[in-house]
Coordinates of N, CA and C in Angstrom, one line a residue:
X18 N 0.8 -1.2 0.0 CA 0.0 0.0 0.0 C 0.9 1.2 0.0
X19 N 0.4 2.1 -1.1 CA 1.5 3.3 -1.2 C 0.9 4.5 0.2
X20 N 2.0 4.4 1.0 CA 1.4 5.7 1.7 C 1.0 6.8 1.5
X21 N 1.7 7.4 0.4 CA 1.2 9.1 -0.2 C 0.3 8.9 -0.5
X22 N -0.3 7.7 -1.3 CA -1.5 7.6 -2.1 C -2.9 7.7 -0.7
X23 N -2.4 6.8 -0.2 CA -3.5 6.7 0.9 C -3.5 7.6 1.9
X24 N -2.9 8.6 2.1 CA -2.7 9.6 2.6 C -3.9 11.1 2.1
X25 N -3.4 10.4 0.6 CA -4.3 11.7 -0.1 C -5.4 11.6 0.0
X26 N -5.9 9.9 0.0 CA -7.6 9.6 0.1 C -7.5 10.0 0.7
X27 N -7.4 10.0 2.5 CA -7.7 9.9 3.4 C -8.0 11.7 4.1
X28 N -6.5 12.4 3.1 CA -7.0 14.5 3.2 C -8.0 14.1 2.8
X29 N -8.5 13.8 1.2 CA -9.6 14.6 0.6 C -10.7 13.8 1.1
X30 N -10.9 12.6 1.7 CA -12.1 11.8 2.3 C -11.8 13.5 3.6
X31 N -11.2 13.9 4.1 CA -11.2 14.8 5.2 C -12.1 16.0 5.0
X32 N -11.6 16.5 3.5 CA -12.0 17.9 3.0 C -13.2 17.2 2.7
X33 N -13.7 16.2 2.4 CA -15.2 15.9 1.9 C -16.0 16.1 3.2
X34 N -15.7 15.8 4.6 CA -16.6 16.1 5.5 C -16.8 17.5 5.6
X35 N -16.4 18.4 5.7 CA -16.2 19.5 5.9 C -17.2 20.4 4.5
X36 N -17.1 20.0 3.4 CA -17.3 20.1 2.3 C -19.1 19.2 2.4
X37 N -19.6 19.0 3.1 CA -20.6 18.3 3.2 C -21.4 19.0 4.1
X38 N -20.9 19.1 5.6 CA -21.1 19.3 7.0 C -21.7 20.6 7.3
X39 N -20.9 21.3 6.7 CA -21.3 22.7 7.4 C -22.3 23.3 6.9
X40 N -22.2 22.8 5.1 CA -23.7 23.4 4.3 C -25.0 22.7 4.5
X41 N -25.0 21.1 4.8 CA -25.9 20.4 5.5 C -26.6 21.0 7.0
X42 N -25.6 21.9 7.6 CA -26.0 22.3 9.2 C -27.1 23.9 8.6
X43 N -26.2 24.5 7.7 CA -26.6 25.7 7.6 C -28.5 25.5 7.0
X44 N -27.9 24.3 6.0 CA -29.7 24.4 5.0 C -30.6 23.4 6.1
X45 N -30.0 22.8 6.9 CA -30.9 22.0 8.3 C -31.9 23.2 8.9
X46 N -30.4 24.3 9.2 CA -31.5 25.4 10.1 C -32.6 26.1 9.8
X47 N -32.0 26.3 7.8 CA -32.9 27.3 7.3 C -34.4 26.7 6.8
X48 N -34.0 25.4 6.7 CA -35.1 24.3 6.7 C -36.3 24.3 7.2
X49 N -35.6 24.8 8.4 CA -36.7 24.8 10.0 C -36.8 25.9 10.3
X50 N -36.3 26.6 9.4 CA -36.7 28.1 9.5 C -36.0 28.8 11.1
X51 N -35.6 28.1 11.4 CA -35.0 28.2 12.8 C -33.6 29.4 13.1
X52 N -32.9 29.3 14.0 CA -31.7 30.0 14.3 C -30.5 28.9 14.3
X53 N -29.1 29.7 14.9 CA -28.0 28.6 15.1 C -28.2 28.7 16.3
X54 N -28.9 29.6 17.4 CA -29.1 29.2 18.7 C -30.5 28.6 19.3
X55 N -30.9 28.7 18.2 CA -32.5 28.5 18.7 C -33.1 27.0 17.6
X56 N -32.7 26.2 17.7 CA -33.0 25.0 16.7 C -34.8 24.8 17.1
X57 N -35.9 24.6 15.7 CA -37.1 24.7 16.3 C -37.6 25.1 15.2
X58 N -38.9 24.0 14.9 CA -39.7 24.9 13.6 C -40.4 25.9 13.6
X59 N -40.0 26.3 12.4 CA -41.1 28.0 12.3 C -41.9 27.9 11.2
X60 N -42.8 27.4 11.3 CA -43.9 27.3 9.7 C -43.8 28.1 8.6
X61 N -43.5 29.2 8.9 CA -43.8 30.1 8.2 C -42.4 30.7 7.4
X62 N -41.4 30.3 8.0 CA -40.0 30.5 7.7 C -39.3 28.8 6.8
X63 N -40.3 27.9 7.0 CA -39.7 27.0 6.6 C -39.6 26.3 5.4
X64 N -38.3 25.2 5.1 CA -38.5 25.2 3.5 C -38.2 23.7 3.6
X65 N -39.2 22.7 3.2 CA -38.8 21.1 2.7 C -37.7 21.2 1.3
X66 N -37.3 22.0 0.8 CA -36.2 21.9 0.0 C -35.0 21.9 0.5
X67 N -34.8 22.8 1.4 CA -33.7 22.8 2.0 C -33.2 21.9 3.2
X68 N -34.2 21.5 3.4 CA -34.3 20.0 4.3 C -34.0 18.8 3.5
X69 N -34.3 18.5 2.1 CA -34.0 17.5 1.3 C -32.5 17.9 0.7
X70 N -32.1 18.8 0.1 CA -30.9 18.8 0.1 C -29.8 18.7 1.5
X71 N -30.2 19.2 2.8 CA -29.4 19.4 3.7 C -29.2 17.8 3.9
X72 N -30.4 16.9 3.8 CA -30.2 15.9 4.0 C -29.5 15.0 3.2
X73 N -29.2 15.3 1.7 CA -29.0 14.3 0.9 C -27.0 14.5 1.2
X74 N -26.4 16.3 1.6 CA -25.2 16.5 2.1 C -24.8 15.7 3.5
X75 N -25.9 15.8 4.3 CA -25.5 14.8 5.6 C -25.7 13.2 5.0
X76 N -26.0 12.8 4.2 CA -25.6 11.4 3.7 C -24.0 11.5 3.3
X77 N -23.7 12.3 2.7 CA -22.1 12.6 2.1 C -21.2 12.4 3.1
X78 N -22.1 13.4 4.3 CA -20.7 13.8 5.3 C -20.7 12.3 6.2
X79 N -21.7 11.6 5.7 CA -21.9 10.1 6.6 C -21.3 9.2 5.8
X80 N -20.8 9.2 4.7 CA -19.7 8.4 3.4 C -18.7 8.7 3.8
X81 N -18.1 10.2 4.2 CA -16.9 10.6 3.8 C -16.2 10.1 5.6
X82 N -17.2 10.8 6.3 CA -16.3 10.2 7.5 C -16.2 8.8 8.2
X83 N -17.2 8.1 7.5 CA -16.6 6.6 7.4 C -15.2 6.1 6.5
X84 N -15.4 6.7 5.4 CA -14.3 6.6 4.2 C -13.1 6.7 5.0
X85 N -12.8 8.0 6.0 CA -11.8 8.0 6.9 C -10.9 7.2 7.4
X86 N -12.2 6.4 8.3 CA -11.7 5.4 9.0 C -11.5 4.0 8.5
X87 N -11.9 3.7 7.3 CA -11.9 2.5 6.7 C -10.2 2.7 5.7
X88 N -9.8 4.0 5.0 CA -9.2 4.1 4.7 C -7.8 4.6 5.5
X89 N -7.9 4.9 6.5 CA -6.5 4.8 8.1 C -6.8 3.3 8.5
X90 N -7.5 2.8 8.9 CA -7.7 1.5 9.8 C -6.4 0.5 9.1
X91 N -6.3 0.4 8.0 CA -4.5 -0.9 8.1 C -3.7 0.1 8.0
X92 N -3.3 1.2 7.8 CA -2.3 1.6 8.4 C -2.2 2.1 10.0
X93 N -3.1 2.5 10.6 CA -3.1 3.1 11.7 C -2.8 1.8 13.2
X94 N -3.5 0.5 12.3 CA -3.4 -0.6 13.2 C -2.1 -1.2 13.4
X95 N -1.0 -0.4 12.6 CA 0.2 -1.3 13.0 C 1.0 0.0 13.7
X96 N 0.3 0.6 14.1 CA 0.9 1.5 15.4 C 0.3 1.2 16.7
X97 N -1.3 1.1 16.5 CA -1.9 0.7 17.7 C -3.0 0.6 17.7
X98 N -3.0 -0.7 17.7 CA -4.7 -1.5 17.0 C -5.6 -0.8 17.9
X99 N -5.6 -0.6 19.3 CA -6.5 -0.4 20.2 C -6.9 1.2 19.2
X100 N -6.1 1.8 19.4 CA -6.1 3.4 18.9 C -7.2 3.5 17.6
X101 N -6.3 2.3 16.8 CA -6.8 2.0 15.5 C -8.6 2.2 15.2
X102 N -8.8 0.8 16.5 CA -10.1 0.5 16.9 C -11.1 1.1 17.2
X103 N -10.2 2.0 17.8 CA -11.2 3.5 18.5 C -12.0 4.6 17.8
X104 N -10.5 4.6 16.8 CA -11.2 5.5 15.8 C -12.3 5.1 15.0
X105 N -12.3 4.4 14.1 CA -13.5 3.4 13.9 C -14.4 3.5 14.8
X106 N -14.5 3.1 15.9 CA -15.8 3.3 16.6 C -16.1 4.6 16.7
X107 N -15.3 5.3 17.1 CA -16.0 7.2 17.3 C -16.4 7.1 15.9
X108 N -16.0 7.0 14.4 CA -16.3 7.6 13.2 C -17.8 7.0 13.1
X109 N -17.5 5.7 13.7 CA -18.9 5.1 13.7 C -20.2 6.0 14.2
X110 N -19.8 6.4 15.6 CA -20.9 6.7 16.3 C -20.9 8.0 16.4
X111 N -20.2 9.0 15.5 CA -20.4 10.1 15.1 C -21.4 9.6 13.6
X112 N -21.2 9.0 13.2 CA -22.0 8.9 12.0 C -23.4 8.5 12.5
X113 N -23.9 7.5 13.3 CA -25.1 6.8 14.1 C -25.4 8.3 14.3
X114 N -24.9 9.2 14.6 CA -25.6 10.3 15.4 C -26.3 11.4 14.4
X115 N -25.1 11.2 13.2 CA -25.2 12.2 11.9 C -26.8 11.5 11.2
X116 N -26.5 10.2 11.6 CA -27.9 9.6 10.9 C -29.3 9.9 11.8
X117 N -29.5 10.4 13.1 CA -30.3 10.3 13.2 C -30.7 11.4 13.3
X118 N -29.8 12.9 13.1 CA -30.4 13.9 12.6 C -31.0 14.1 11.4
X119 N -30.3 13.2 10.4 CA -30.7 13.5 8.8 C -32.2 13.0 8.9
X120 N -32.7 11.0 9.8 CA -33.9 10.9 9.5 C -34.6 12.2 10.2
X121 N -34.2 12.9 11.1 CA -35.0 13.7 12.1 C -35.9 14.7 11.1
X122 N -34.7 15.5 10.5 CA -34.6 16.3 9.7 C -35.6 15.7 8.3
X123 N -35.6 14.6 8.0 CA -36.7 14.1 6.7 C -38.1 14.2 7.5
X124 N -38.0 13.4 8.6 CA -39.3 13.6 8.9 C -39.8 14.9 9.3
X125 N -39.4 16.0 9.6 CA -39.9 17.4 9.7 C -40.6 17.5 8.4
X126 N -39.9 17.5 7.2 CA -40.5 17.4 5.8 C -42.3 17.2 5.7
X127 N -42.4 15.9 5.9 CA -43.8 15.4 6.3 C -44.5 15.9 7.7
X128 N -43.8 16.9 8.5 CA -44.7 17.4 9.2 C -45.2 18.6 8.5
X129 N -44.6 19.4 8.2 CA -44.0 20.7 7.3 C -45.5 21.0 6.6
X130 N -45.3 19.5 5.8 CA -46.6 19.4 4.6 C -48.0 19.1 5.2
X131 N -47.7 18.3 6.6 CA -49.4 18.4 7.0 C -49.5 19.2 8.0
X132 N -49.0 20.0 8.0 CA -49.3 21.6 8.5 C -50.3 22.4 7.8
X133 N -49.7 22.2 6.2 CA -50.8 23.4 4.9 C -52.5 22.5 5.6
X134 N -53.0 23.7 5.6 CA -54.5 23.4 6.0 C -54.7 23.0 7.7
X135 N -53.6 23.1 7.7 CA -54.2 21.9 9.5 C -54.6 23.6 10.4
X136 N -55.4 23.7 11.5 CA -55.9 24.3 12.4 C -56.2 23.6 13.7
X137 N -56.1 24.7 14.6 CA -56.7 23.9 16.3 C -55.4 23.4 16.6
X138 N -56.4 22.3 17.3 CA -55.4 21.1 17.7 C -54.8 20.0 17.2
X139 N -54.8 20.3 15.9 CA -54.0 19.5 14.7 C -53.1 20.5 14.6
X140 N -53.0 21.8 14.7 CA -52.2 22.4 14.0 C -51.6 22.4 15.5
X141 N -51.5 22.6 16.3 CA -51.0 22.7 17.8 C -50.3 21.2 17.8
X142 N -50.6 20.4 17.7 CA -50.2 19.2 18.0 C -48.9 18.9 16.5
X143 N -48.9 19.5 15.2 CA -48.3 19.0 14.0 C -46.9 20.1 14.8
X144 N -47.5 21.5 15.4 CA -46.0 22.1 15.7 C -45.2 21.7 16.7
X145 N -45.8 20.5 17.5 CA -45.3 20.3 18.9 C -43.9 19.4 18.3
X146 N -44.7 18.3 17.5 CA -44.0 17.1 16.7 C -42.6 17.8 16.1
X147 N -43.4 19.3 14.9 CA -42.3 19.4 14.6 C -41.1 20.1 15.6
X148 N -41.3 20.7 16.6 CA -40.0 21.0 17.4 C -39.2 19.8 17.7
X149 N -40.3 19.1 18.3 CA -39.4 18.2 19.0 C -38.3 16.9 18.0
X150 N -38.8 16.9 16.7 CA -37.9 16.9 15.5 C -36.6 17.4 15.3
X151 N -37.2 18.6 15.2 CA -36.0 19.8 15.4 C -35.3 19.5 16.5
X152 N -35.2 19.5 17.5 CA -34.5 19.2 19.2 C -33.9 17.8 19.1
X153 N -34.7 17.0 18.3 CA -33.6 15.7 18.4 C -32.2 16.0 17.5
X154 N -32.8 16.2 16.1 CA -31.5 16.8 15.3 C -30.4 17.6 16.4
X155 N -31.0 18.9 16.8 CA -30.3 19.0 17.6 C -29.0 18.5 18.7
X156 N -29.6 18.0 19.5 CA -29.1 16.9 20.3 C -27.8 16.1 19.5
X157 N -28.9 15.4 18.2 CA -27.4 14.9 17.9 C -26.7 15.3 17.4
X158 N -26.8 16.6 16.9 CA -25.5 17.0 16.6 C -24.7 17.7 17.7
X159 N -25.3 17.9 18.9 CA -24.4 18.3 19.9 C -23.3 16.8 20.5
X160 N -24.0 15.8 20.2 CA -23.4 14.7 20.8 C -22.5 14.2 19.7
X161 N -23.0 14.2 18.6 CA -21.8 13.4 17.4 C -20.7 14.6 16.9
X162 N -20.8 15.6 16.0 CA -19.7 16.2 16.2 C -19.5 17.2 16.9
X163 N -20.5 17.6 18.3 CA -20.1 18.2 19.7 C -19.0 17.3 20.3
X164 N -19.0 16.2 20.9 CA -18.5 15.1 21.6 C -18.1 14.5 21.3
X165 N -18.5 13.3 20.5 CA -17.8 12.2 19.4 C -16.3 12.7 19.1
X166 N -16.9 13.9 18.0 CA -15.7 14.2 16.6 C -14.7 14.7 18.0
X167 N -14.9 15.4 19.1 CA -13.5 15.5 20.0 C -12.5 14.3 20.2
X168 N -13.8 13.7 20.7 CA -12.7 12.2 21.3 C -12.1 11.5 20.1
X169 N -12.4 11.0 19.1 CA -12.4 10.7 17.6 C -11.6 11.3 16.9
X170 N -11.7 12.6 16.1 CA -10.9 13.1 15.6 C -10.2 13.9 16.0
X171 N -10.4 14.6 17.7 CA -9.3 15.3 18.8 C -8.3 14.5 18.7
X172 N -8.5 13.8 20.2 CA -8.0 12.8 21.0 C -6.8 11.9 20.1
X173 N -8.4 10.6 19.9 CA -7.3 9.6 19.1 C -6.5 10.0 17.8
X174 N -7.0 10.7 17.3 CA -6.4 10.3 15.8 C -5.6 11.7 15.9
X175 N -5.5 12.5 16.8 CA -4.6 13.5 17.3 C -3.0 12.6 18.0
X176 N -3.3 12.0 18.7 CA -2.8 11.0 19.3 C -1.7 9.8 18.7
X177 N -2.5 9.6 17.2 CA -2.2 8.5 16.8 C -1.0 9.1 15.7
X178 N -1.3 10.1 15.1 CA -0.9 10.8 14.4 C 0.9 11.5 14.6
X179 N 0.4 12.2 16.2 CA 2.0 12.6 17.3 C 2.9 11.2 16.8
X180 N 2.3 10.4 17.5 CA 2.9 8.9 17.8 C 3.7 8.3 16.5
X181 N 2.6 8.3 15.5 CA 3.4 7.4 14.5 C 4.1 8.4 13.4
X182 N 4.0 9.8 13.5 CA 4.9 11.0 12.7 C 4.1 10.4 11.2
X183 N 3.1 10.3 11.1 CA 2.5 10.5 9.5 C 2.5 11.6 9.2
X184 N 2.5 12.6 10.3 CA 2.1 14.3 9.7 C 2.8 14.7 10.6
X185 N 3.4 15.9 10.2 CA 4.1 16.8 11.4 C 3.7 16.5 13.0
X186 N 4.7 16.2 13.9 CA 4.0 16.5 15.0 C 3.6 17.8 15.6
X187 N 4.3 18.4 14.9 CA 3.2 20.0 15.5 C 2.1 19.8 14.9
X188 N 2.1 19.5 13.6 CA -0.1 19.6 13.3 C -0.6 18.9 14.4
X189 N -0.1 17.5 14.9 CA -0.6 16.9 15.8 C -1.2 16.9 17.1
X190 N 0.1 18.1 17.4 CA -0.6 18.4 19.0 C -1.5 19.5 18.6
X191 N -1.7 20.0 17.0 CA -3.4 21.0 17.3 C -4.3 19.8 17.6
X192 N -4.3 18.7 16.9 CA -5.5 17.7 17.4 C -5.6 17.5 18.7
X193 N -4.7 17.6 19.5 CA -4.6 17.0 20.9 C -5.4 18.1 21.7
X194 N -4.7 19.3 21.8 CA -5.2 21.0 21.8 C -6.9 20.5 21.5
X195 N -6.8 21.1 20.3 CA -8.3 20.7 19.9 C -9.4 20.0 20.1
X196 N -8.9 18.9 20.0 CA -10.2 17.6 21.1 C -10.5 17.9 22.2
X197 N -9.4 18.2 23.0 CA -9.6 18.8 24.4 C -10.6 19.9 25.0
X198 N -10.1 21.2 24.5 CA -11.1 22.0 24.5 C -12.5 21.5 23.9
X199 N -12.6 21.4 23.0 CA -14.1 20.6 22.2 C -14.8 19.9 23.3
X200 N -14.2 19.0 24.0 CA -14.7 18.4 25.0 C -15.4 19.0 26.2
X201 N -14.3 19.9 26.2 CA -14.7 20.7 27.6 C -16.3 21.5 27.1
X202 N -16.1 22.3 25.8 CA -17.2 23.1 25.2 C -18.2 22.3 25.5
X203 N -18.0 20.5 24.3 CA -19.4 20.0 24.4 C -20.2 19.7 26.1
X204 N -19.5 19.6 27.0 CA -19.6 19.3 28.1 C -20.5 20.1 28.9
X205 N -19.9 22.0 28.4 CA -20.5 22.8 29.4 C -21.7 23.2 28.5
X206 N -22.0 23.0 27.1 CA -23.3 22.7 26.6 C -24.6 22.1 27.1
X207 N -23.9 20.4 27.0 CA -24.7 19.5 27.3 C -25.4 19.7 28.7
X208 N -24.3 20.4 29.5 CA -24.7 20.7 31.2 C -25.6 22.4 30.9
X209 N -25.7 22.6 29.8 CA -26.6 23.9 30.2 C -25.8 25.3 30.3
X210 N -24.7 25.3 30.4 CA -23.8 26.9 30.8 C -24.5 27.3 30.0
X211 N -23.8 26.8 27.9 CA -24.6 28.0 27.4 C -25.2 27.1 26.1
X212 N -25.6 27.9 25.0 CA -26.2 27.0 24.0 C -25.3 26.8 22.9
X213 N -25.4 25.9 21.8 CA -24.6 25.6 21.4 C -24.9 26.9 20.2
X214 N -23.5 27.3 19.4 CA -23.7 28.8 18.3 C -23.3 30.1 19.5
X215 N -23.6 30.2 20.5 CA -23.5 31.4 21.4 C -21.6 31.2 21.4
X216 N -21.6 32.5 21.5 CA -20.0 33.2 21.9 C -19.0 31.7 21.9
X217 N -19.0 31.4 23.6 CA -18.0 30.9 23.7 C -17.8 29.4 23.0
X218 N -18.8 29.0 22.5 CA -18.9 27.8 21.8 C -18.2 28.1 20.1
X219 N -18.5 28.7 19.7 CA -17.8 29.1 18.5 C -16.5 29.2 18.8
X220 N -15.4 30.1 20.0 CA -14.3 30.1 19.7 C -13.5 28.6 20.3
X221 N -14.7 28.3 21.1 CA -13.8 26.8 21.3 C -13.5 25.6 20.5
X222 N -14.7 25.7 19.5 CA -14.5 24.8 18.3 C -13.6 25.5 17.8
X223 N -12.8 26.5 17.6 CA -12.1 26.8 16.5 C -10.4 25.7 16.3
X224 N -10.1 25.2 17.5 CA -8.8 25.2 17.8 C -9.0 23.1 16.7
X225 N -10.3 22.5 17.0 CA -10.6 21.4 16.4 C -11.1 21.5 14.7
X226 N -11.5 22.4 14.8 CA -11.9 23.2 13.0 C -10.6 23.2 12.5
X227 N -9.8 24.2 12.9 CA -8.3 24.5 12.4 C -7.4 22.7 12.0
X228 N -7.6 22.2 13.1 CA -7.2 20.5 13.2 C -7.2 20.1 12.2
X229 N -8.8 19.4 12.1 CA -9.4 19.2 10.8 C -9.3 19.4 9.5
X230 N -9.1 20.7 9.2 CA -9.5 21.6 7.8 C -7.3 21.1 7.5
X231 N -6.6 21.8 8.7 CA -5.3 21.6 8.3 C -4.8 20.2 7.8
X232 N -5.5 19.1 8.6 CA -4.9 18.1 8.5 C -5.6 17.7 6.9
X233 N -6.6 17.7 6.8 CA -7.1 17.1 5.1 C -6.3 18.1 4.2
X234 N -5.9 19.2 4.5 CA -5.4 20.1 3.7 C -4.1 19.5 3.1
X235 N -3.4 18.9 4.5 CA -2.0 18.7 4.6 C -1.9 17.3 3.7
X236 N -2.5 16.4 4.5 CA -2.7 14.9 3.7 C -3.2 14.9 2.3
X237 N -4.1 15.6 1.8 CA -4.5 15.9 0.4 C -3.3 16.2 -0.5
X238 N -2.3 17.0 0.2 CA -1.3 17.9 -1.0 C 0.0 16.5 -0.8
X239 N 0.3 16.2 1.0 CA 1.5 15.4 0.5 C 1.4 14.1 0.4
X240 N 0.0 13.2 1.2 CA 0.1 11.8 1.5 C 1.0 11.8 2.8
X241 N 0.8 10.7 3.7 CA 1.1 10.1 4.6 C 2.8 10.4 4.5
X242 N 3.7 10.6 5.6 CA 5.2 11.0 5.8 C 5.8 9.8 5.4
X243 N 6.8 9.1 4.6 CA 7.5 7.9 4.7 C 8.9 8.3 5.7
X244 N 9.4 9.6 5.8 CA 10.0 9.8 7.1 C 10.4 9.0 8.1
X245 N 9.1 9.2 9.3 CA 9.2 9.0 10.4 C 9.8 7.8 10.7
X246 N 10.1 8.1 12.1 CA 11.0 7.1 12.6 C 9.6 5.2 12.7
X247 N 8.5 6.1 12.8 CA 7.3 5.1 13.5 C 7.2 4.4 12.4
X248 N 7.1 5.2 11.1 CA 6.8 4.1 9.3 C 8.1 3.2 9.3
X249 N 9.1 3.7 9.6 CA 10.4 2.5 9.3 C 10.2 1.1 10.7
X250 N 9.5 1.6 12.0 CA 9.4 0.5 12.7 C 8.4 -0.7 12.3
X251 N 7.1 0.1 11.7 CA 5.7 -0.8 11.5 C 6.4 -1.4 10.1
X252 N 7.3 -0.8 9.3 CA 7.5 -2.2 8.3 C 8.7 -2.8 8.3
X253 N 9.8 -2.7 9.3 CA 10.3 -4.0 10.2 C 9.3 -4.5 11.1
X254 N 8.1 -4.3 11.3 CA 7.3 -5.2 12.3 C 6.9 -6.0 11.3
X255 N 6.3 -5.3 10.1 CA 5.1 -6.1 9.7 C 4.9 -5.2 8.4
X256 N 5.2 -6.0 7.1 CA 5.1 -5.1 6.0 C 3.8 -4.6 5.9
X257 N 3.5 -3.3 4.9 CA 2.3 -3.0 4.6 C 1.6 -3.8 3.5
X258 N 0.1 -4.3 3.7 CA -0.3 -5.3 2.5 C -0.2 -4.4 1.3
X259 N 0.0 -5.4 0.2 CA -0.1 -5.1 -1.0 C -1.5 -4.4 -1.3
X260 N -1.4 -3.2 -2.5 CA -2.5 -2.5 -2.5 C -3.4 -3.3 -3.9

């Protein structure tokens, strides 16, 4: 397996989440006609278009950041399978989480539409549904790339990265930096301090954005380092399979 080459998937599988994610979040809100602090339908502000496209982009960003981990997983496992393992499971359950805003987000659609005409207590009862639609999406995306993408793409693959010198170890310790805080952010969210989009939540994500966006940047242009001291140990351990 050529490392530059799989390197490069693995940037642009990077730049594809990002390239998916953030316009999926933006056409979610405007979907629901809602805010970035105030998630929640507004009938009158709302658009089933932009809810079908937002959704068909959070399928993308659910390809690409599996793509990730399927494409690191044999190289990353002959530094440290456990590590390896991990990641895979966060991409996983960052994705499980991305999926259950997208169905959230479809089913608002079909509230949306039996709204036209409804009155009373149909119409009282179709906006209750649709919030609480809205609020699940929500949720998970406070939990999958609030929390998840910290531990996941902070932490481990911050971690994994220092360790085996695929990429600079200074890009590295931003992942380390960055998961960290992220954590801390999603934490004093989930506990209520403040909401997620308000002030301090934006500058704490930044240090995990920068992570992210540099490292697909970096891996896109060079592929994985043949360098490091760690690539000359894993193939005296154990060559790389043929691609």
């Amino acid at each position: 397996m050529d490392l530059q080459r799989t390197g490069r998937i693995f940037g642009w599988l990077f730049i594809g989440t990002f390239l998916t994610s953030i316009p999926a979040r933006l056409l979610f809100i405007d979907g629901a006609g809602a805010s970035w602090t105030d998630m929640r339908l507004v009938p009158g502000d709302a658009s089933t278009a932009s809810l079908k496209w937002g959704a068909l982009l959070e399928f993308g960003l659910i390809v690409t950041q599996l793509g990730t981990a399927v494409v690191l997983y044999p190289i990353a496992r002959r530094y440290s399978h456990t590590i390896a393992l991990g990641y895979v499971s966060a991409r996983t359950m960052e994705s499980v989480f991305a999926a259950i805003g997208l169905i959230s987000m479809l089913s608002l659609v079909s509230v949306i539409s039996a709204m036209d005409g409804a009155s009373g207590g149909e119409a009282v009862a179709l906006q209750v549904q649709g919030d609480g639609l809205a609020h699940t999406y929500e949720w998970a995306f406070e939990w999958g790339p609030g929390l998840v993408a910290g531990i996941g793409n902070g932490l481990l693959l911050g971690y994994l990265m220092y360790t085996s010198g695929l990429v600079p170890r200074r890009l590295a310790l931003l992942g380390l930096v960055g998961g960290s805080v992220l954590i801390v952010s999603a934490m004093l969210i989930l506990a209520g301090v403040y909401k997620n989009g308000e002030g301090p939540s934006g500058v704490l994500t930044l240090p995990e954005a920068a992570w992210e966006l540099s490292l697909g940047i970096y891996c896109a242009a060079k592929g994985f380092r043949y360098s490091s001291a760690a690539v000359t140990q894993a193939h005296d351990r154990e060559p790389l399979p043929a691609a």
